[in-house]
CSV table of C-alpha atoms in Angstrom, one decimal:
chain,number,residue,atom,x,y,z
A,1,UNK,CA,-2.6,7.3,-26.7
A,2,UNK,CA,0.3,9.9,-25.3
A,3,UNK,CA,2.4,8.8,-22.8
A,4,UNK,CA,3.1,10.1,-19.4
A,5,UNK,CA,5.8,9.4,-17.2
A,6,UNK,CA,5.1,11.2,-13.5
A,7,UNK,CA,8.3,11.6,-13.5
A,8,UNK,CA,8.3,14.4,-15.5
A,9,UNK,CA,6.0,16.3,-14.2
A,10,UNK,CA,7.6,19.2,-11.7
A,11,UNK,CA,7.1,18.4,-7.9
A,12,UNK,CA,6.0,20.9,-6.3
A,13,UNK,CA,8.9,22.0,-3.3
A,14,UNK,CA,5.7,22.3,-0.8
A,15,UNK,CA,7.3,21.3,2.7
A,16,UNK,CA,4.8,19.1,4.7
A,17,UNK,CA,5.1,18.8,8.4
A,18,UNK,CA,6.4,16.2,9.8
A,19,UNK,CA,4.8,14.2,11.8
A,20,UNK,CA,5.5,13.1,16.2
A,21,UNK,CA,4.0,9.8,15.7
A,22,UNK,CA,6.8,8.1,16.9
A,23,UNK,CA,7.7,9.7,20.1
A,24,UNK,CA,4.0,9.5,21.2
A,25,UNK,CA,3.9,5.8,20.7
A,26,UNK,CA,7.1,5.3,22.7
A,27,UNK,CA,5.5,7.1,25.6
A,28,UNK,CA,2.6,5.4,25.2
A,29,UNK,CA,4.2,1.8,25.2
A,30,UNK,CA,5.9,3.0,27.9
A,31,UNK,CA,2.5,3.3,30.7
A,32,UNK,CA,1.1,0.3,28.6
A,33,UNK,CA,2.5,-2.5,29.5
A,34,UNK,CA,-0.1,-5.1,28.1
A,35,UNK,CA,-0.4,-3.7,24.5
A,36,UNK,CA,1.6,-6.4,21.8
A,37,UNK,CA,4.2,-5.5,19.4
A,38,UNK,CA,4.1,-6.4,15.7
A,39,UNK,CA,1.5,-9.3,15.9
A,40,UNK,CA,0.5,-10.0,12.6
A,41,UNK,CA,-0.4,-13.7,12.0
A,42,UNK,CA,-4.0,-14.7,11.7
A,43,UNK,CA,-6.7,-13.0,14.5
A,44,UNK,CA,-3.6,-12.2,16.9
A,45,UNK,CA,-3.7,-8.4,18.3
A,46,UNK,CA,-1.6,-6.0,16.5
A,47,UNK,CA,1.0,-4.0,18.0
A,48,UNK,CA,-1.9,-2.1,20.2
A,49,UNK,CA,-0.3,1.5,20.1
A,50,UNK,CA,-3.8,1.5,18.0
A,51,UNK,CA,-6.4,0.4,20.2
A,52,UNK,CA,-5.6,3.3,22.9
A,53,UNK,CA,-8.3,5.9,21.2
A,54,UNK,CA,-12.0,4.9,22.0
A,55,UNK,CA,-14.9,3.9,19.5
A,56,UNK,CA,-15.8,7.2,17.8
A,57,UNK,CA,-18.5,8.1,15.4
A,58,UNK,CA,-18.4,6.6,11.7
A,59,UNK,CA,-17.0,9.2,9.1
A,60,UNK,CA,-18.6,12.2,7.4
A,61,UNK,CA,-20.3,12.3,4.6
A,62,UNK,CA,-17.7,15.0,3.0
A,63,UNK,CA,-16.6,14.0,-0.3
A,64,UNK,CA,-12.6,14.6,-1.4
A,65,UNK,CA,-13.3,18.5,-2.7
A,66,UNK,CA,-12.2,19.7,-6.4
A,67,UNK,CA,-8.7,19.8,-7.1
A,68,UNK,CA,-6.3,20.2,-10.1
A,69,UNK,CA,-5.4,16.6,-10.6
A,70,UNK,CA,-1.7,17.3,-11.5
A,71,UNK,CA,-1.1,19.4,-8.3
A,72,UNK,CA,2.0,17.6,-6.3
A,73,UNK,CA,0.8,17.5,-2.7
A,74,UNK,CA,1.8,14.7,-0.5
A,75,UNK,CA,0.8,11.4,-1.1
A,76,UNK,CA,-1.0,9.3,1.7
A,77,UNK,CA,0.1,5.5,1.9
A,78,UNK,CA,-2.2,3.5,4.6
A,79,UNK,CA,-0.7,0.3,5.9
A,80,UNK,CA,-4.0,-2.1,5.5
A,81,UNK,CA,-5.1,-5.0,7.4
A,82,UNK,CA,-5.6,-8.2,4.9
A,83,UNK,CA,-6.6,-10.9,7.1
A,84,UNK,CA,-9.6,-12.3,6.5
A,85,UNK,CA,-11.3,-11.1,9.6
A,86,UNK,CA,-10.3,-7.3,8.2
A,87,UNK,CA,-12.3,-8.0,5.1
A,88,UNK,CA,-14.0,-6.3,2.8
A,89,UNK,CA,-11.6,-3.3,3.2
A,90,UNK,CA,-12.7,0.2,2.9
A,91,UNK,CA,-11.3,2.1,0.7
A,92,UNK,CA,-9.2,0.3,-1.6
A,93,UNK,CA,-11.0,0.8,-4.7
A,94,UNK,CA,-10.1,4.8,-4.3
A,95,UNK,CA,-6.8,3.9,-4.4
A,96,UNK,CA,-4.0,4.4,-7.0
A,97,UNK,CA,-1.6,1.8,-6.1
A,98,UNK,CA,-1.8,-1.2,-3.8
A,99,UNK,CA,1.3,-2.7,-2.6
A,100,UNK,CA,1.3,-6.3,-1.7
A,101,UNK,CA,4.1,-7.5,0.6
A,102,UNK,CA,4.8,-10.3,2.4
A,103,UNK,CA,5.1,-10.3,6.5
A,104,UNK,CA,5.0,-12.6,9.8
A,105,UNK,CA,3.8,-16.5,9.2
A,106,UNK,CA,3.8,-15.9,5.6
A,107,UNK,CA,0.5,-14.0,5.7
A,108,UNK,CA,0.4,-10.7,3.9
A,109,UNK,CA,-0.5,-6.8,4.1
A,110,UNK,CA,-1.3,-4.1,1.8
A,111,UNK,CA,0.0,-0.6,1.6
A,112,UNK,CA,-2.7,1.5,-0.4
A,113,UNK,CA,-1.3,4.8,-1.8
A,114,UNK,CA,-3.8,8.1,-2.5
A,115,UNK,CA,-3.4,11.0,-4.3
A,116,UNK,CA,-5.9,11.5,-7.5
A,117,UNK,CA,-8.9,10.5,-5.0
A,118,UNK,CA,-9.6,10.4,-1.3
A,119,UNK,CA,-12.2,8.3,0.0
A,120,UNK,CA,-13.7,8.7,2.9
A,121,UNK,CA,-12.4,6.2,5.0
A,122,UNK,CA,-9.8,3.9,5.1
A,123,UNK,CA,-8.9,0.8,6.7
A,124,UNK,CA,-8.9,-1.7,8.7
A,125,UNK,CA,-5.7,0.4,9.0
A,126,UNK,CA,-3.0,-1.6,10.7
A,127,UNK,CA,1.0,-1.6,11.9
A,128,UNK,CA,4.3,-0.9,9.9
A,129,UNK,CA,7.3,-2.3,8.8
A,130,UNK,CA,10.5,-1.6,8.2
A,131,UNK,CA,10.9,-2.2,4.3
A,132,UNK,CA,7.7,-0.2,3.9
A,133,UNK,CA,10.6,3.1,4.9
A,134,UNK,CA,12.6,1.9,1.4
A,135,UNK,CA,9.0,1.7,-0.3
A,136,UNK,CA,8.0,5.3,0.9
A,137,UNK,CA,11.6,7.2,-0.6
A,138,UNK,CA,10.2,7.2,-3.6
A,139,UNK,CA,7.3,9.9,-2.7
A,140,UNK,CA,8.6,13.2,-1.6
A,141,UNK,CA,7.6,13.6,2.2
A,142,UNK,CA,4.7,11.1,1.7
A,143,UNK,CA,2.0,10.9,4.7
A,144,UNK,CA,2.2,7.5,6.5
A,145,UNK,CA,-1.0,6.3,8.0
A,146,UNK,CA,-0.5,3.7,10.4
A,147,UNK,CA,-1.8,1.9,13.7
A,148,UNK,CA,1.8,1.7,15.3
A,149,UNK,CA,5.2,-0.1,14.9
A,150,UNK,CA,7.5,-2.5,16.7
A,151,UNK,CA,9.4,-0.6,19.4
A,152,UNK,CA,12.7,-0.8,18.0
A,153,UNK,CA,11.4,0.4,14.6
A,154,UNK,CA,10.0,3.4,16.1
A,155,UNK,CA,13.2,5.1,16.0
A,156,UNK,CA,13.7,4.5,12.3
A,157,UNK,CA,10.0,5.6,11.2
A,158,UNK,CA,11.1,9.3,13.0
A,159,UNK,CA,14.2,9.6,11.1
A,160,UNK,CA,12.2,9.0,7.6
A,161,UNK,CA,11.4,11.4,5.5
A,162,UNK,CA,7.7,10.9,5.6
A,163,UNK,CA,4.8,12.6,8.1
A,164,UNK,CA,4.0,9.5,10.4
A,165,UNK,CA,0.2,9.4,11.5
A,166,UNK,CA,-0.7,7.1,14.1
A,167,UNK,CA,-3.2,7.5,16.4
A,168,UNK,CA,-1.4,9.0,18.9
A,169,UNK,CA,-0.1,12.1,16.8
A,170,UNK,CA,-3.1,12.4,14.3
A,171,UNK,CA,-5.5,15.2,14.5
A,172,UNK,CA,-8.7,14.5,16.7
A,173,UNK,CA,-11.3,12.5,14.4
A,174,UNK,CA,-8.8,11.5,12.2
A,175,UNK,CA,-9.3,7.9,13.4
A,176,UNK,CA,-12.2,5.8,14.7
A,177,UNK,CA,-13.2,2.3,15.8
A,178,UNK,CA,-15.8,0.7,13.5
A,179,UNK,CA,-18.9,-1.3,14.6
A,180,UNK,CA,-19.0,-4.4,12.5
A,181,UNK,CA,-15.6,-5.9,13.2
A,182,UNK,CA,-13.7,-6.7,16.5
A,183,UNK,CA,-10.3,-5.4,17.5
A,184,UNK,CA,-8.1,-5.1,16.1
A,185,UNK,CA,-9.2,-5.3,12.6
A,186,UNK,CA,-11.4,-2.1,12.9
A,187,UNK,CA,-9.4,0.8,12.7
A,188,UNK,CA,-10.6,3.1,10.5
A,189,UNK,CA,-8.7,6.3,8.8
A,190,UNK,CA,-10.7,9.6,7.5
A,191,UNK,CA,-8.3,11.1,5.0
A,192,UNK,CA,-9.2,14.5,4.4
A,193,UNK,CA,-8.3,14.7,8.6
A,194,UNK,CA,-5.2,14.4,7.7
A,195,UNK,CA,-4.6,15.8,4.4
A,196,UNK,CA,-5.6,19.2,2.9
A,197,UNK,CA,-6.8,18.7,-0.1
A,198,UNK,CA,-6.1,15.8,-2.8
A,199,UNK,CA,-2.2,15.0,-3.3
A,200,UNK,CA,-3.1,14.9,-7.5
A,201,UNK,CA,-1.1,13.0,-9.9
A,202,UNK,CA,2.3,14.5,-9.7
A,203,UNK,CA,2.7,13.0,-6.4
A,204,UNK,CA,3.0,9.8,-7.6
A,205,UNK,CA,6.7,10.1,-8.5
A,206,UNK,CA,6.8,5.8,-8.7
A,207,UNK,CA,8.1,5.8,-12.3
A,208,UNK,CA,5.2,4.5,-13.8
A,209,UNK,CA,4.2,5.5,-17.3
A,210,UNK,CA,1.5,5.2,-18.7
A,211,UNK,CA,-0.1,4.3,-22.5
A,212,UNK,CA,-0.2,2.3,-25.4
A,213,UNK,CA,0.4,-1.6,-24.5
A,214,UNK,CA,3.9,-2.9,-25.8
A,215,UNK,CA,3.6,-5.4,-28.4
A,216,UNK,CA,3.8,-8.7,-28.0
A,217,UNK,CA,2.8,-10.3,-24.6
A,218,UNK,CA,1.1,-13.7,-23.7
A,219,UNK,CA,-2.9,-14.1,-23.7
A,220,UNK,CA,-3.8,-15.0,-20.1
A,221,UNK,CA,-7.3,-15.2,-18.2
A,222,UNK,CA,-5.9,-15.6,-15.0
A,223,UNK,CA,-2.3,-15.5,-12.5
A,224,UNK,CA,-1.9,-16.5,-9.0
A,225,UNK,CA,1.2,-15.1,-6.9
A,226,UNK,CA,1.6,-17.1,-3.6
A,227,UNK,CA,3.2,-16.4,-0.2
A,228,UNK,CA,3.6,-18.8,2.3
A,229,UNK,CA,0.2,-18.7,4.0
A,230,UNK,CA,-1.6,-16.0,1.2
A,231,UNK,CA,-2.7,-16.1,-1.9
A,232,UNK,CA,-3.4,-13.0,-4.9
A,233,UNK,CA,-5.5,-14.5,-7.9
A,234,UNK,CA,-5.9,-11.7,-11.1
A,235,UNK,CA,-8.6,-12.6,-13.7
A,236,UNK,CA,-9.2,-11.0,-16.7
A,237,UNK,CA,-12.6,-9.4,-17.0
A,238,UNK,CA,-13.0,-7.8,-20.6
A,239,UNK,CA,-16.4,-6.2,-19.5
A,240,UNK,CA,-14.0,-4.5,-16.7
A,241,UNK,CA,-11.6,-3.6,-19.0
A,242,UNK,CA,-9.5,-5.0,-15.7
A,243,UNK,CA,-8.4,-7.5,-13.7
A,244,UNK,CA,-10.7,-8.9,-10.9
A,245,UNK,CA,-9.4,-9.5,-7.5
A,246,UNK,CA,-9.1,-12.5,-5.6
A,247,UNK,CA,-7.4,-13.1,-2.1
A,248,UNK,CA,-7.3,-16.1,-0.3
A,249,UNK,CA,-9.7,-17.8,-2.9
A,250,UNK,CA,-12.2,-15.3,-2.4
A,251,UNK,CA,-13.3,-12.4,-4.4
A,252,UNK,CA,-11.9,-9.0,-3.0
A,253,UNK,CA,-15.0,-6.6,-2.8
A,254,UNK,CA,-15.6,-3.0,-1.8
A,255,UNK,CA,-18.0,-2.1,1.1
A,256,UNK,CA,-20.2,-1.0,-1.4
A,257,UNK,CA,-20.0,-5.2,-2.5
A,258,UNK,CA,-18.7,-4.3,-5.7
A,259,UNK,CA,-16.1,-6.4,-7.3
A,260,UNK,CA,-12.5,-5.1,-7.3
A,261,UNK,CA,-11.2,-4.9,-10.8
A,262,UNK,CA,-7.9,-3.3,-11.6
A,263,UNK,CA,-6.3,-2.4,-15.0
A,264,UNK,CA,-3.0,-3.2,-14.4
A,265,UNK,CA,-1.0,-5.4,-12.3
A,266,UNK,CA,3.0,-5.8,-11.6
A,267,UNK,CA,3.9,-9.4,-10.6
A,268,UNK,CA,7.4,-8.1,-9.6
A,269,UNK,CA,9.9,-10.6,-8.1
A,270,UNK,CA,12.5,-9.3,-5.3
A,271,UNK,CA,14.6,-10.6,-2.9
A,272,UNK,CA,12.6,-10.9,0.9
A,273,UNK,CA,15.1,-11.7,3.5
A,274,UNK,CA,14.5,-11.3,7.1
A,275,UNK,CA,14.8,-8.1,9.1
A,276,UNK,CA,16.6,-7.0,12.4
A,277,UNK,CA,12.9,-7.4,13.8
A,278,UNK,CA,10.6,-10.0,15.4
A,279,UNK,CA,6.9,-10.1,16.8
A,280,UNK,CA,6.1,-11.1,19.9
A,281,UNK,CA,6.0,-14.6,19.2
A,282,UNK,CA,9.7,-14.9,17.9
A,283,UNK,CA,8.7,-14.7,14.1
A,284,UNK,CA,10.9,-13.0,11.9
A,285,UNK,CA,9.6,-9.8,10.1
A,286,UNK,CA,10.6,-10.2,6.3
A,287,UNK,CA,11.8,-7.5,4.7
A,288,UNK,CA,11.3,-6.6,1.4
A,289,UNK,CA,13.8,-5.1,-0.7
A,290,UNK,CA,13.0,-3.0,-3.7
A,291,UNK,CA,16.0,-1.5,-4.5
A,292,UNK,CA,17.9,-3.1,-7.1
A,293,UNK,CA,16.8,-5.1,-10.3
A,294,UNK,CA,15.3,-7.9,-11.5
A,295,UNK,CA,12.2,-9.5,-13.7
A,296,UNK,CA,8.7,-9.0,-13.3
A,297,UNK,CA,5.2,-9.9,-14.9
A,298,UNK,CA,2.9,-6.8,-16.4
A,299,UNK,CA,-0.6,-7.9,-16.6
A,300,UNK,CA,-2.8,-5.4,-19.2
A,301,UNK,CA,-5.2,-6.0,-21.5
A,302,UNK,CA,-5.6,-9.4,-20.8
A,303,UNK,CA,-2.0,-10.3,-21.5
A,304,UNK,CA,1.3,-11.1,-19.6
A,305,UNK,CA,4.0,-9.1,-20.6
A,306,UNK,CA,7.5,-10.5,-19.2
A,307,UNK,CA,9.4,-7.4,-18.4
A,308,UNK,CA,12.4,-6.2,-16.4
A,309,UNK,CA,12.5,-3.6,-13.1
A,310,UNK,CA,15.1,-1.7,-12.0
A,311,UNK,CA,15.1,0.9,-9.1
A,312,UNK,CA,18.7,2.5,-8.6
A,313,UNK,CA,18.1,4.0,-5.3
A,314,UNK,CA,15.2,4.4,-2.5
A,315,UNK,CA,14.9,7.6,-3.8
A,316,UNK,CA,14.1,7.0,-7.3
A,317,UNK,CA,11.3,5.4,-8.7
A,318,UNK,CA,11.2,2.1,-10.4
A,319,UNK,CA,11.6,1.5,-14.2
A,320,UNK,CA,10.2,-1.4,-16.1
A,321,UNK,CA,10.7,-2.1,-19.5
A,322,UNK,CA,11.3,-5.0,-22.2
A,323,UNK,CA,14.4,-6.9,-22.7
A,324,UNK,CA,15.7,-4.4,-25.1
A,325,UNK,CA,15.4,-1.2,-22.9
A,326,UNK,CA,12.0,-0.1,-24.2
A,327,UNK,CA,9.9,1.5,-21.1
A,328,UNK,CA,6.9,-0.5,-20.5
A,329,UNK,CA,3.4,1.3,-20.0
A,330,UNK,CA,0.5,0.7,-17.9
A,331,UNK,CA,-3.2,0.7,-18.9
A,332,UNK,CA,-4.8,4.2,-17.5
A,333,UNK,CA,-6.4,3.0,-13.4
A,334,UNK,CA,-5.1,1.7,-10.8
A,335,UNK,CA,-2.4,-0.5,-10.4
A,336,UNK,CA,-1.4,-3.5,-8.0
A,337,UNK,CA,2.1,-4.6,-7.6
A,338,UNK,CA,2.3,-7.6,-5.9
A,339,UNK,CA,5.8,-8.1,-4.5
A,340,UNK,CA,6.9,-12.1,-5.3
A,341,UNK,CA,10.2,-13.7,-3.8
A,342,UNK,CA,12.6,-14.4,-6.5
C-alpha cells in the first residue's frame, strides 16, 4: 500500500473569513448576568453563551454534496460534550480525527475534526479551551465550532488564527436545540451552515501518514487510557477491521446505534499542567500541551506499536515514528488520539 503524508499535498492559499464569535459573546455575557462560565464537571450548566438561541427545528435532510476529496478547504473541529448525559453523540462516526483531552474534575471532552465527510449534525456541541488554540495551529484557518468560552479566554480565541462559530456569530440555522436531551447537553451543529462544501483531505495538515503497518508491534485485544474521573477502553474487533469504542465502561454508539469502531488509535502521552483559567467553581482548567516530544502507543491491526511524537511548533503537525526515526503509519479510517499525562 502507497503512502501518503498530508503533508505533502499543496494547501490551497483560500483565505476563510474569520469569524466575530468572540466579541458577540462578550456582549452577550455582558446583559446576561446569570449564564455560567466554563462549567464542565458532571450535569453542571456549561458556560451558557450557548443556551441564548431558542429550540429550532431538527436538521435537514441534505447530504454533504460531491467534492474532490483532496481539495484543501478549511477544516471544521467541534468541541463535543462527553458526559454521559450528552450520550450517544451525533456525529462522530463522520469524523476523521477525535481528540481526547482532559478538563475540569478530571472528566473529559472530545474535539471532532471534519474534512473528507460532513454529517449532518453535530453535537452535543459544547465550550472551549485554551490548549484546544495550540491543537488548532496545525490546520490552516480551521473552523471552530463551539458553544462559548470562559470570559477571559475570549480574547485569545479572537486573536487565533481560526473562524470561531458560536452561536452568537453563526449563520441563522446553523445551530439548534435538540428534543431528547436537557440543557445543556443538546446543542446541536449543522455543518454545511457553516461550511461551503467538504474541507477534503488536504486539509488535514496533522502529519499523519498513512499505509503499510511497521513491523513488529505487540498483539493486544484491548487498552484502557484513564483520566481522573474518565475512562477510553479500545478493543480489537477483526470483523471491524477496528477498534471498538468504549467510554466510561460503556460502549460508544452512533445515533444510528451502531457500534463505534475505529482503525487506528494514538495513545500519546503529554505533559497537562494547569492553565491561567478556572470554572466557576474554582477548578482549574488543565491545559494540554502538544508541542514538544515524547512517547506514545499506535494501536493498528490489532497490535500496539510503541512509538515516539514530536511536534516542533503549534504550527506544524506531529510526527510519530519508531525508535530509529522510521515514520510510523496509520491504518486507512479514522483515527482517535487520546491525549494521556505523562
Amino acid at each position: 500500500m502507497a503512502t501518503v503524508d498530508m503533508r505533502q499535498i499543496a494547501r490551497t492559499a483560500r483565505t476563510r473569513r474569520r469569524g466575530t464569535a468572540t466579541a458577540a459573546l462578550v456582549a452577550a455575557a455582558a446583559v446576561t448576568a446569570s449564564l455560567m462560565a466554563g462549567c464542565t464537571s458532571g450535569d453542571r450548566p456549561d458556560d451558557g453563551r450557548g443556551q441564548t438561541h431558542s429550540r429550532s427545528q431538527e436538521p435537514d435532510q441534505r447530504e454533504s454534496e460531491g467534492h474532490d476529496p483532496m481539495s484543501a478547504g478549511s477544516a471544521l473541529a467541534v468541541k463535543i460534550d462527553n458526559v454521559r448525559a450528552a450520550r450517544p453523540q451525533t456525529g462522530l462516526e463522520a469524523a476523521d480525527i477525535v481528540y481526547a483531552e482532559q478538563v475540569e474534575g478530571g472528566l473529559s471532552r472530545l474535539m471532532a475534526v471534519y474534512a473528507t465527510q460532513l454529517p449532518k449534525a453535530v453535537g452535543p456541541v459544547r465550550s472551549a479551551r485554551e490548549s484546544d488554540l495550540e491543537l488548532l495551529r496545525q490546520f490552516q484557518e480551521p473552523t471552530l465550532a463551539f458553544s462559548g468560552a470562559q470570559g477571559k479566554l475570549l480574547p485569545l480565541i479572537d486573536k487565533a488564527p481560526l473562524n470561531a462559530e458560536s452561536p452568537s456569530s453563526a449563520a441563522s440555522g446553523a445551530y439548534y436545540r435538540g428534543v431528547g436531551k436537557v440543557a445543556p447537553h443538546n446543542l446541536y451543529l449543522r455543518p454545511q451552515r457553516l461550511l461551503d462544501a467538504v474541507p477534503g483531505a488536504a486539509a488535514l495538515t496533522t502529519g499523519f501518514r498513512y499505509g503499510a503497518a511497521p513491523e513488529g508491534g505487540t498483539p493486544a485485544k484491548s487498552r484502557t487510557v484513564r483520566f481522573p474521573s474518565a475512562r477510553f477502553t479500545f478493543t480489537w474487533s477483526a470483523d471491524r477491521h477496528g477498534w471498538l469504542v468504549s467510554m466510561d465502561g460503556t460502549p460508544t454508539l452512533a445515533t444510528d446505534g451502531k457500534r463505534l469502531a475505529a482503525p487506528t488509535v494514538v495513545v500519546q502521552y503529554v505533559k497537562v499542567r494547569e492553565s491561567r483559567f478556572h470554572d466557576v467553581l474554582g477548578n482549574n482548567s488543565p491545559y494540554t500541551q502538544t508541542v514538544g516530544s515524547g512517547r506514545a502507543q499506535v494501536l493498528r491491526d490489532g497490535r500496539v506499536f510503541e512509538v515516539e511524537w514530536r511536534r516542533g511548533t503549534a504550527a506544524d503537525g506531529t510526527d510519530f515514528t519508531t525508535a530509529d526515526g522510521t515514520p510510523v503509519n496509520f491504518a486507512k479510517g479514522q483515527v482517535w488520539v487520546v491525549f494521556a499525562t505523562a
